[in-house]
Amino acid sequence: MENNFDEIFMREALCEAIMARDIDEVPVGAVIVRDGKVIARAHNTRESDKNALCHAEIKAINDACSALGGWRLVGCTLYVTLEPCPMCAGAIINSRVERVVFGAHDFKAGAFGSMINLNDYPLFKPECTGGVLGDECASLLTEFFKTKRNK
Amino acid sequence: MENNFDEIFMREALCEAIMARDIDEVPVGAVIVRDGKVIARAHNTRESDKNALCHAEIKAINDACSALGGWRLVGCTLYVTLEPCPMCAGAIINSRVERVVFGAHDFKAGAFGSMINLNDYPLFKPECTGGVLGDECASLLTEFFKTKRNK
């Protein structure tokens, strides 16, 4: 049953990733869920916002802190279409997100097992599930970069 | 000569850390310098802003991106009183800050050599100098936590 919910919310994150692609941003999307409800959703806008912090996860965590009125995102699950980078994995840890579900693995910069695993260190450890709708999440990225190269 | 400048700008970061302490926040401060000028300054406001992202470095990077009008902080040095955590070290790497100078080492969560070294991984590598005014930066933190315990 958990898997079904995971796919449902990963589809929400995929919708955000498509919104990023449609404004010519690297297509990564995220949603944060608490008690079965989406409390924050965001997509990568690094280029349009001219800001290195504007990864999907950071923006979603920012909005979730506002929504909950505190820095601890207790009881929250973050869904993201690409394995978080060290900045985003660190933000997930700092904000005490209890569970992270990601789609595609990022072998170049993924910080929950692919390049490095921050859960190997003496820090708060979110539960972590990778590969949910992994092929769809990865295809969105490979298609985006293929189109960019052919432009 | 570099050392003199480093101490001058670390004193600016220390001023920010004192501003954090004075509002009962963990005293960490940061400034970002380009061409010898401070272009962004910030201190930790996690509790008052109720936001896990509000570390000094993240806020300074956010403001520096605005000041420079782009996500690449080319030619910038970030001074921070405490060794960056994984979130902040990741943000420094993502924003292409060329040089990081920190004061106190953070043996519990420091991500530029103490707990982990993100410069050991195949990512953008900022030049890194630790221990500048290290004792002053560390004292500010130990005094803060001592006062908290005695309250």
GROMACS .gro file of C-alpha atoms in nm:
model
  302
    1MET     CA    1   0.000   0.000   0.000
    2GLU     CA    2   0.292   0.230   0.082
    3ASN     CA    3   0.419   0.172  -0.271
    4ASN     CA    4   0.086   0.284  -0.418
    5PHE     CA    5   0.097   0.608  -0.219
    6ASP     CA    6   0.459   0.656  -0.314
    7GLU     CA    7   0.374   0.634  -0.684
    8ILE     CA    8   0.079   0.871  -0.643
    9PHE     CA    9   0.293   1.139  -0.478
   10MET     CA   10   0.588   1.080  -0.711
   11ARG     CA   11   0.347   1.158  -0.996
   12GLU     CA   12   0.278   1.491  -0.826
   13ALA     CA   13   0.654   1.553  -0.812
   14LEU     CA   14   0.676   1.454  -1.181
   15CYS     CA   15   0.410   1.717  -1.264
   16GLU     CA   16   0.637   1.975  -1.099
   17ALA     CA   17   0.938   1.845  -1.295
   18ILE     CA   18   0.741   1.888  -1.619
   19MET     CA   19   0.667   2.248  -1.519
   20ALA     CA   20   1.044   2.299  -1.484
   21ARG     CA   21   1.110   2.144  -1.827
   22ASP     CA   22   0.846   2.369  -1.984
   23ILE     CA   23   1.034   2.680  -1.873
   24ASP     CA   24   1.365   2.533  -1.993
   25GLU     CA   25   1.493   2.440  -1.646
   26VAL     CA   26   1.654   2.106  -1.560
   27PRO     CA   27   1.338   1.901  -1.493
   28VAL     CA   28   1.335   1.816  -1.124
   29GLY     CA   29   1.023   1.845  -0.906
   30ALA     CA   30   0.941   1.782  -0.541
   31VAL     CA   31   0.641   1.764  -0.310
   32ILE     CA   32   0.623   1.739   0.070
   33VAL     CA   33   0.344   1.531   0.217
   34ARG     CA   34   0.209   1.521   0.572
   35ASP     CA   35  -0.089   1.316   0.690
   36GLY     CA   36  -0.158   1.214   0.331
   37LYS     CA   37  -0.178   1.573   0.207
   38VAL     CA   38   0.063   1.771  -0.011
   39ILE     CA   39   0.172   2.072   0.201
   40ALA     CA   40   0.438   2.208  -0.039
   41ARG     CA   41   0.530   2.161  -0.405
   42ALA     CA   42   0.810   2.313  -0.610
   43HIS     CA   43   1.031   2.272  -0.913
   44ASN     CA   44   1.385   2.372  -1.003
   45THR     CA   45   1.413   2.738  -1.107
   46ARG     CA   46   1.787   2.796  -1.077
   47GLU     CA   47   1.817   2.972  -1.413
   48SER     CA   48   1.497   3.178  -1.406
   49ASP     CA   49   1.550   3.286  -1.044
   50LYS     CA   50   1.927   3.330  -1.103
   51ASN     CA   51   1.984   3.160  -0.771
   52ALA     CA   52   2.189   2.848  -0.694
   53LEU     CA   53   1.963   2.766  -0.399
   54CYS     CA   54   1.651   2.726  -0.612
   55HIS     CA   55   1.650   2.347  -0.633
   56ALA     CA   56   1.305   2.189  -0.601
   57GLU     CA   57   1.374   2.041  -0.257
   58ILE     CA   58   1.502   2.368  -0.102
   59LYS     CA   59   1.199   2.560  -0.227
   60ALA     CA   60   0.961   2.290  -0.103
   61ILE     CA   61   1.129   2.278   0.241
   62ASN     CA   62   1.109   2.657   0.263
   63ASP     CA   63   0.736   2.650   0.190
   64ALA     CA   64   0.673   2.355   0.423
   65CYS     CA   65   0.843   2.540   0.713
   66SER     CA   66   0.608   2.834   0.642
   67ALA     CA   67   0.306   2.603   0.619
   68LEU     CA   68   0.384   2.429   0.949
   69GLY     CA   69   0.517   2.737   1.129
   70GLY     CA   70   0.836   2.572   1.249
   71TRP     CA   71   1.176   2.447   1.129
   72ARG     CA   72   1.113   2.080   1.216
   73LEU     CA   73   0.918   1.904   0.942
   74VAL     CA   74   0.802   1.629   1.176
   75GLY     CA   75   0.588   1.361   1.013
   76CYS     CA   76   0.675   1.480   0.662
   77THR     CA   77   0.779   1.279   0.357
   78LEU     CA   78   0.962   1.454   0.074
   79TYR     CA   79   0.917   1.313  -0.277
   80VAL     CA   80   1.166   1.427  -0.541
   81THR     CA   81   1.219   1.306  -0.896
   82LEU     CA   82   1.601   1.305  -0.869
   83GLU     CA   83   1.822   1.189  -0.582
   84PRO     CA   84   1.909   1.498  -0.374
   85CYS     CA   85   2.250   1.668  -0.407
   86PRO     CA   86   2.456   1.734  -0.087
   87MET     CA   87   2.290   2.077  -0.038
   88CYS     CA   88   1.939   1.933  -0.060
   89ALA     CA   89   2.018   1.617   0.136
   90GLY     CA   90   2.170   1.840   0.405
   91ALA     CA   91   1.856   2.056   0.407
   92ILE     CA   92   1.638   1.744   0.439
   93ILE     CA   93   1.849   1.630   0.736
   94ASN     CA   94   1.851   1.977   0.897
   95SER     CA   95   1.474   2.010   0.867
   96ARG     CA   96   1.415   1.661   1.015
   97VAL     CA   97   1.213   1.536   0.718
   98GLU     CA   98   1.130   1.185   0.834
   99ARG     CA   99   1.127   1.010   0.498
  100VAL     CA  100   1.270   1.082   0.154
  101VAL     CA  101   1.150   0.910  -0.161
  102PHE     CA  102   1.338   0.978  -0.481
  103GLY     CA  103   1.292   0.871  -0.841
  104ALA     CA  104   1.610   0.863  -1.054
  105HIS     CA  105   1.948   0.795  -0.899
  106ASP     CA  106   2.210   1.067  -0.952
  107PHE     CA  107   2.544   0.893  -0.991
  108LYS     CA  108   2.729   1.225  -1.031
  109ALA     CA  109   2.603   1.415  -0.726
  110GLY     CA  110   2.346   1.205  -0.537
  111ALA     CA  111   2.392   1.227  -0.161
  112PHE     CA  112   2.165   0.943  -0.046
  113GLY     CA  113   2.372   0.654  -0.177
  114SER     CA  114   2.493   0.718  -0.531
  115MET     CA  115   2.792   0.955  -0.505
  116ILE     CA  116   2.794   0.971  -0.125
  117ASN     CA  117   2.552   0.864   0.147
  118LEU     CA  118   2.495   1.126   0.417
  119ASN     CA  119   2.302   0.860   0.609
  120ASP     CA  120   2.639   0.694   0.678
  121TYR     CA  121   2.736   0.985   0.907
  122PRO     CA  122   2.637   1.070   1.265
  123LEU     CA  123   2.356   1.306   1.162
  124PHE     CA  124   1.976   1.284   1.174
  125LYS     CA  125   1.887   0.998   0.938
  126PRO     CA  126   1.572   1.019   0.729
  127GLU     CA  127   1.432   0.689   0.604
  128CYS     CA  128   1.521   0.672   0.237
  129THR     CA  129   1.362   0.495  -0.063
  130GLY     CA  130   1.507   0.533  -0.414
  131GLY     CA  131   1.394   0.431  -0.762
  132VAL     CA  132   1.018   0.505  -0.734
  133LEU     CA  133   0.903   0.569  -1.095
  134GLY     CA  134   1.279   0.587  -1.153
  135ASP     CA  135   1.262   0.526  -1.529
  136GLU     CA  136   1.004   0.799  -1.588
  137CYS     CA  137   1.196   1.047  -1.374
  138ALA     CA  138   1.524   0.964  -1.549
  139SER     CA  139   1.369   0.979  -1.899
  140LEU     CA  140   1.247   1.332  -1.838
  141LEU     CA  141   1.607   1.433  -1.762
  142THR     CA  142   1.774   1.244  -2.049
  143GLU     CA  143   1.518   1.377  -2.300
  144PHE     CA  144   1.575   1.731  -2.171
  145PHE     CA  145   1.952   1.712  -2.214
  146LYS     CA  146   1.922   1.539  -2.554
  147THR     CA  147   1.698   1.822  -2.677
  148LYS     CA  148   1.942   2.082  -2.538
  149ARG     CA  149   2.237   1.920  -2.721
  150ASN     CA  150   2.048   1.916  -3.051
  151LYS     CA  151   1.948   2.283  -3.031
  152MET     CA  152   4.876   3.979   0.334
  153GLU     CA  153   4.597   3.731   0.257
  154ASN     CA  154   4.590   3.642   0.627
  155ASN     CA  155   4.536   4.006   0.724
  156PHE     CA  156   4.242   4.035   0.488
  157ASP     CA  157   4.108   3.703   0.612
  158GLU     CA  158   4.109   3.829   0.970
  159ILE     CA  159   3.946   4.158   0.869
  160PHE     CA  160   3.659   3.983   0.696
  161MET     CA  161   3.628   3.714   0.965
  162ARG     CA  162   3.576   4.000   1.212
  163GLU     CA  163   3.283   4.111   0.995
  164ALA     CA  164   3.144   3.757   1.011
  165LEU     CA  165   3.198   3.761   1.390
  166CYS     CA  166   2.991   4.083   1.413
  167GLU     CA  167   2.709   3.894   1.242
  168ALA     CA  168   2.751   3.600   1.481
  169ILE     CA  169   2.718   3.840   1.775
  170MET     CA  170   2.394   3.973   1.623
  171ALA     CA  171   2.267   3.611   1.621
  172ARG     CA  172   2.368   3.560   1.986
  173ASP     CA  173   2.192   3.880   2.086
  174ILE     CA  174   1.861   3.745   1.956
  175ASP     CA  175   1.922   3.409   2.126
  176GLU     CA  176   2.017   3.224   1.808
  177VAL     CA  177   2.317   2.990   1.781
  178PRO     CA  178   2.591   3.247   1.708
  179VAL     CA  179   2.710   3.187   1.354
  180GLY     CA  180   2.772   3.467   1.104
  181ALA     CA  181   2.887   3.491   0.743
  182VAL     CA  182   2.992   3.750   0.488
  183ILE     CA  183   3.058   3.714   0.116
  184VAL     CA  184   3.336   3.925  -0.034
  185ARG     CA  185   3.409   4.012  -0.396
  186ASP     CA  186   3.684   4.244  -0.517
  187GLY     CA  187   3.761   4.337  -0.156
  188LYS     CA  188   3.404   4.441  -0.080
  189VAL     CA  189   3.138   4.275   0.133
  190ILE     CA  190   2.845   4.204  -0.101
  191ALA     CA  191   2.632   4.002   0.145
  192ARG     CA  192   2.621   3.949   0.522
  193ALA     CA  193   2.393   3.733   0.734
  194HIS     CA  194   2.355   3.545   1.060
  195ASN     CA  195   2.175   3.235   1.171
  196THR     CA  196   1.800   3.294   1.230
  197ARG     CA  197   1.666   2.939   1.232
  198GLU     CA  198   1.455   2.986   1.546
  199SER     CA  199   1.325   3.338   1.480
  200ASP     CA  200   1.245   3.263   1.115
  201LYS     CA  201   1.117   2.913   1.206
  202ASN     CA  202   1.302   2.783   0.904
  203ALA     CA  203   1.569   2.511   0.889
  204LEU     CA  204   1.726   2.677   0.584
  205CYS     CA  205   1.811   3.000   0.768
  206HIS     CA  206   2.177   2.927   0.836
  207ALA     CA  207   2.407   3.226   0.790
  208GLU     CA  208   2.572   3.086   0.474
  209ILE     CA  209   2.242   3.009   0.296
  210LYS     CA  210   2.107   3.357   0.363
  211ALA     CA  211   2.434   3.519   0.251
  212ILE     CA  212   2.443   3.310  -0.069
  213ASN     CA  213   2.082   3.402  -0.141
  214ASP     CA  214   2.161   3.773  -0.105
  215ALA     CA  215   2.485   3.746  -0.305
  216CYS     CA  216   2.298   3.582  -0.596
  217SER     CA  217   2.056   3.878  -0.588
  218ALA     CA  218   2.342   4.128  -0.567
  219LEU     CA  219   2.529   3.976  -0.862
  220GLY     CA  220   2.218   3.887  -1.064
  221GLY     CA  221   2.321   3.528  -1.131
  222TRP     CA  222   2.359   3.189  -0.964
  223ARG     CA  223   2.737   3.164  -1.011
  224LEU     CA  224   2.923   3.352  -0.736
  225VAL     CA  225   3.239   3.381  -0.944
  226GLY     CA  226   3.528   3.555  -0.773
  227CYS     CA  227   3.359   3.538  -0.433
  228THR     CA  228   3.501   3.435  -0.096
  229LEU     CA  229   3.264   3.328   0.181
  230TYR     CA  230   3.375   3.387   0.540
  231VAL     CA  231   3.184   3.201   0.811
  232THR     CA  232   3.254   3.168   1.182
  233LEU     CA  233   3.177   2.793   1.195
  234GLU     CA  234   3.270   2.521   0.948
  235PRO     CA  235   2.973   2.473   0.713
  236CYS     CA  236   2.733   2.178   0.760
  237PRO     CA  237   2.656   1.953   0.457
  238MET     CA  238   2.363   2.176   0.349
  239CYS     CA  239   2.575   2.491   0.352
  240ALA     CA  240   2.886   2.327   0.206
  241GLY     CA  241   2.664   2.191  -0.072
  242ALA     CA  242   2.521   2.539  -0.133
  243ILE     CA  243   2.874   2.684  -0.148
  244ILE     CA  244   2.969   2.419  -0.405
  245ASN     CA  245   2.648   2.466  -0.607
  246SER     CA  246   2.693   2.843  -0.620
  247ARG     CA  247   3.059   2.812  -0.728
  248VAL     CA  248   3.195   3.021  -0.442
  249GLU     CA  249   3.567   3.016  -0.518
  250ARG     CA  250   3.703   3.025  -0.166
  251VAL     CA  251   3.567   2.943   0.179
  252VAL     CA  252   3.728   3.066   0.499
  253PHE     CA  253   3.588   2.936   0.825
  254GLY     CA  254   3.668   3.004   1.191
  255ALA     CA  255   3.586   2.721   1.432
  256HIS     CA  256   3.595   2.358   1.323
  257ASP     CA  257   3.270   2.163   1.366
  258PHE     CA  258   3.363   1.810   1.461
  259LYS     CA  259   2.998   1.702   1.478
  260ALA     CA  260   2.870   1.824   1.141
  261GLY     CA  261   3.149   2.009   0.954
  262ALA     CA  262   3.156   1.922   0.584
  263PHE     CA  263   3.490   2.071   0.485
  264GLY     CA  264   3.715   1.831   0.670
  265SER     CA  265   3.591   1.768   1.025
  266MET     CA  266   3.299   1.522   0.999
  267ILE     CA  267   3.322   1.477   0.622
  268ASN     CA  268   3.505   1.657   0.343
  269LEU     CA  269   3.289   1.730   0.037
  270ASN     CA  270   3.608   1.841  -0.138
  271ASP     CA  271   3.705   1.471  -0.152
  272TYR     CA  272   3.424   1.407  -0.403
  273PRO     CA  273   3.398   1.475  -0.778
  274LEU     CA  274   3.219   1.808  -0.735
  275PHE     CA  275   3.323   2.173  -0.781
  276LYS     CA  276   3.597   2.231  -0.522
  277PRO     CA  277   3.622   2.567  -0.349
  278GLU     CA  278   3.961   2.652  -0.201
  279CYS     CA  279   3.922   2.607   0.174
  280THR     CA  280   4.097   2.764   0.477
  281GLY     CA  281   3.993   2.674   0.832
  282GLY     CA  282   4.082   2.807   1.177
  283VAL     CA  283   4.092   3.183   1.101
  284LEU     CA  284   4.019   3.353   1.437
  285GLY     CA  285   3.916   2.999   1.531
  286ASP     CA  286   3.941   3.050   1.909
  287GLU     CA  287   3.724   3.363   1.906
  288CYS     CA  288   3.465   3.199   1.685
  289ALA     CA  289   3.458   2.885   1.901
  290SER     CA  290   3.441   3.084   2.229
  291LEU     CA  291   3.131   3.264   2.111
  292LEU     CA  292   2.962   2.927   2.060
  293THR     CA  293   3.080   2.762   2.383
  294GLU     CA  294   2.981   3.068   2.589
  295PHE     CA  295   2.638   3.068   2.423
  296PHE     CA  296   2.570   2.704   2.504
  297LYS     CA  297   2.711   2.742   2.860
  298THR     CA  298   2.470   3.031   2.924
  299LYS     CA  299   2.182   2.828   2.778
  300ARG     CA  300   2.257   2.533   3.008
  301ASN     CA  301   2.268   2.759   3.315
  302LYS     CA  302   1.936   2.926   3.238
   0.00000   0.00000   0.00000
